[in-house]
């Protein structure tokens, strides 16, 4: 006897199903039948949704962390640019020395 293939719902699909229950008042049993999910899975999604709901209102915190990451990227890019400049100078000096010694 083969087991049915597991289905995976993306975040947007889960929110859509939860929205149908919470905003439009559709019964959980009706939604579970329609989407072929177990009611315990639905309630698990709902619990996760409410536990992580506060993140939706933390917009300013995300902006700060994004700004911090952008500054970090800029600093790393500046270090990389300086490294390239130093390497170029060293290669130029190396080639000049080889020419002076007659190896090139």
PDB file of C-alpha atoms in Angstrom:
ATOM      1  CA  UNK A   1       0.000   0.000   0.000  1.00  0.00           C
ATOM      2  CA  UNK A   2       1.631   3.243  -1.102  1.00  0.00           C
ATOM      3  CA  UNK A   3       1.409   6.387   0.954  1.00  0.00           C
ATOM      4  CA  UNK A   4      -0.062   9.497  -0.651  1.00  0.00           C
ATOM      5  CA  UNK A   5       2.475  12.041  -1.808  1.00  0.00           C
ATOM      6  CA  UNK A   6       3.130  14.764   0.769  1.00  0.00           C
ATOM      7  CA  UNK A   7       2.060  18.206  -0.249  1.00  0.00           C
ATOM      8  CA  UNK A   8       3.904  21.321   0.806  1.00  0.00           C
ATOM      9  CA  UNK A   9       2.125  24.616   1.222  1.00  0.00           C
ATOM     10  CA  UNK A  10       4.117  27.810   0.872  1.00  0.00           C
ATOM     11  CA  UNK A  11       3.819  30.682   3.312  1.00  0.00           C
ATOM     12  CA  UNK A  12       1.462  32.632   1.073  1.00  0.00           C
ATOM     13  CA  UNK A  13      -0.832  29.627   0.677  1.00  0.00           C
ATOM     14  CA  UNK A  14      -0.948  29.078   4.434  1.00  0.00           C
ATOM     15  CA  UNK A  15      -1.811  32.721   5.073  1.00  0.00           C
ATOM     16  CA  UNK A  16      -4.495  32.565   2.376  1.00  0.00           C
ATOM     17  CA  UNK A  17      -6.114  29.555   4.064  1.00  0.00           C
ATOM     18  CA  UNK A  18      -5.881  31.172   7.511  1.00  0.00           C
ATOM     19  CA  UNK A  19      -7.344  34.399   6.115  1.00  0.00           C
ATOM     20  CA  UNK A  20     -10.346  32.500   4.755  1.00  0.00           C
ATOM     21  CA  UNK A  21     -11.109  31.305   8.276  1.00  0.00           C
ATOM     22  CA  UNK A  22     -10.212  34.419  10.256  1.00  0.00           C
ATOM     23  CA  UNK A  23     -11.602  37.138   7.996  1.00  0.00           C
ATOM     24  CA  UNK A  24     -14.259  35.439   5.933  1.00  0.00           C
ATOM     25  CA  UNK A  25     -15.488  33.141   8.685  1.00  0.00           C
ATOM     26  CA  UNK A  26     -15.244  29.865   6.791  1.00  0.00           C
ATOM     27  CA  UNK A  27     -15.404  26.785   8.991  1.00  0.00           C
ATOM     28  CA  UNK A  28     -12.151  24.992   9.751  1.00  0.00           C
ATOM     29  CA  UNK A  29     -13.684  21.654   8.759  1.00  0.00           C
ATOM     30  CA  UNK A  30     -14.756  23.088   5.406  1.00  0.00           C
ATOM     31  CA  UNK A  31     -11.288  24.501   4.692  1.00  0.00           C
ATOM     32  CA  UNK A  32      -9.579  21.279   5.745  1.00  0.00           C
ATOM     33  CA  UNK A  33     -11.790  19.290   3.412  1.00  0.00           C
ATOM     34  CA  UNK A  34     -11.292  21.724   0.550  1.00  0.00           C
ATOM     35  CA  UNK A  35      -7.496  21.794   0.853  1.00  0.00           C
ATOM     36  CA  UNK A  36      -7.169  18.191   2.055  1.00  0.00           C
ATOM     37  CA  UNK A  37      -5.311  19.050   5.247  1.00  0.00           C
ATOM     38  CA  UNK A  38      -5.642  17.719   8.776  1.00  0.00           C
ATOM     39  CA  UNK A  39      -7.349  20.090  11.250  1.00  0.00           C
ATOM     40  CA  UNK A  40      -4.418  19.729  13.643  1.00  0.00           C
ATOM     41  CA  UNK A  41      -2.140  21.032  10.865  1.00  0.00           C
ATOM     42  CA  UNK A  42      -4.455  24.008  10.370  1.00  0.00           C
ATOM     43  CA  UNK A  43      -4.326  24.846  14.072  1.00  0.00           C
ATOM     44  CA  UNK A  44      -0.543  24.436  14.063  1.00  0.00           C
ATOM     45  CA  UNK A  45      -0.324  26.992  11.237  1.00  0.00           C
ATOM     46  CA  UNK A  46      -2.638  29.304  13.161  1.00  0.00           C
ATOM     47  CA  UNK A  47      -0.548  29.050  16.357  1.00  0.00           C
ATOM     48  CA  UNK A  48       2.664  29.724  14.389  1.00  0.00           C
ATOM     49  CA  UNK A  49       0.993  32.660  12.649  1.00  0.00           C
ATOM     50  CA  UNK A  50      -0.008  34.304  15.917  1.00  0.00           C
ATOM     51  CA  UNK A  51       3.298  33.574  17.643  1.00  0.00           C
ATOM     52  CA  UNK A  52       5.221  35.273  14.821  1.00  0.00           C
ATOM     53  CA  UNK A  53       2.671  37.988  14.089  1.00  0.00           C
ATOM     54  CA  UNK A  54       4.555  40.626  16.065  1.00  0.00           C
ATOM     55  CA  UNK A  55       7.266  40.631  13.396  1.00  0.00           C
ATOM     56  CA  UNK A  56       4.855  42.352  11.024  1.00  0.00           C
ATOM     57  CA  UNK A  57       4.884  45.403  13.280  1.00  0.00           C
ATOM     58  CA  UNK A  58       8.647  45.547  13.754  1.00  0.00           C
ATOM     59  CA  UNK A  59       9.325  47.413  10.516  1.00  0.00           C
ATOM     60  CA  UNK A  60      11.697  49.917  12.063  1.00  0.00           C
ATOM     61  CA  UNK A  61      13.858  47.168  13.560  1.00  0.00           C
ATOM     62  CA  UNK A  62      14.273  45.524  10.194  1.00  0.00           C
ATOM     63  CA  UNK A  63      15.200  48.844   8.614  1.00  0.00           C
ATOM     64  CA  UNK A  64      17.948  49.310  11.192  1.00  0.00           C
ATOM     65  CA  UNK A  65      19.355  45.851  10.635  1.00  0.00           C
ATOM     66  CA  UNK A  66      19.196  46.373   6.859  1.00  0.00           C
ATOM     67  CA  UNK A  67      21.039  49.663   7.253  1.00  0.00           C
ATOM     68  CA  UNK A  68      23.661  47.969   9.406  1.00  0.00           C
ATOM     69  CA  UNK A  69      24.099  45.234   6.796  1.00  0.00           C
ATOM     70  CA  UNK A  70      24.410  47.812   4.021  1.00  0.00           C
ATOM     71  CA  UNK A  71      27.140  49.621   5.953  1.00  0.00           C
ATOM     72  CA  UNK A  72      28.926  46.334   6.521  1.00  0.00           C
ATOM     73  CA  UNK A  73      28.757  45.522   2.811  1.00  0.00           C
ATOM     74  CA  UNK A  74      30.113  48.964   1.927  1.00  0.00           C
ATOM     75  CA  UNK A  75      32.997  48.520   4.370  1.00  0.00           C
ATOM     76  CA  UNK A  76      33.829  45.102   2.932  1.00  0.00           C
ATOM     77  CA  UNK A  77      33.685  46.431  -0.614  1.00  0.00           C
ATOM     78  CA  UNK A  78      36.069  49.244   0.354  1.00  0.00           C
ATOM     79  CA  UNK A  79      38.499  46.731   1.890  1.00  0.00           C
ATOM     80  CA  UNK A  80      38.290  44.592  -1.239  1.00  0.00           C
ATOM     81  CA  UNK A  81      38.977  47.611  -3.456  1.00  0.00           C
ATOM     82  CA  UNK A  82      42.030  48.515  -1.342  1.00  0.00           C
ATOM     83  CA  UNK A  83      43.260  44.915  -1.551  1.00  0.00           C
ATOM     84  CA  UNK A  84      43.017  45.040  -5.347  1.00  0.00           C
ATOM     85  CA  UNK A  85      44.958  48.296  -5.403  1.00  0.00           C
ATOM     86  CA  UNK A  86      47.724  46.864  -3.217  1.00  0.00           C
ATOM     87  CA  UNK A  87      47.932  43.730  -5.357  1.00  0.00           C
ATOM     88  CA  UNK A  88      48.175  45.838  -8.502  1.00  0.00           C
ATOM     89  CA  UNK A  89      51.014  47.878  -7.017  1.00  0.00           C
ATOM     90  CA  UNK A  90      52.853  44.729  -5.942  1.00  0.00           C
ATOM     91  CA  UNK A  91      52.459  43.126  -9.373  1.00  0.00           C
ATOM     92  CA  UNK A  92      53.728  46.280 -11.097  1.00  0.00           C
ATOM     93  CA  UNK A  93      56.760  46.358  -8.808  1.00  0.00           C
ATOM     94  CA  UNK A  94      57.383  42.638  -9.339  1.00  0.00           C
ATOM     95  CA  UNK A  95      57.287  43.018 -13.138  1.00  0.00           C
ATOM     96  CA  UNK A  96      59.559  46.082 -12.983  1.00  0.00           C
ATOM     97  CA  UNK A  97      62.102  44.174 -10.865  1.00  0.00           C
ATOM     98  CA  UNK A  98      62.033  41.215 -13.255  1.00  0.00           C
ATOM     99  CA  UNK A  99      62.664  43.531 -16.191  1.00  0.00           C
ATOM    100  CA  UNK A 100      65.530  45.218 -14.320  1.00  0.00           C
ATOM    101  CA  UNK A 101      67.100  41.811 -13.638  1.00  0.00           C
ATOM    102  CA  UNK A 102      66.633  40.792 -17.248  1.00  0.00           C
ATOM    103  CA  UNK A 103      64.319  37.902 -16.519  1.00  0.00           C
ATOM    104  CA  UNK A 104      61.610  39.215 -18.849  1.00  0.00           C
TER     105      UNK A 104
END
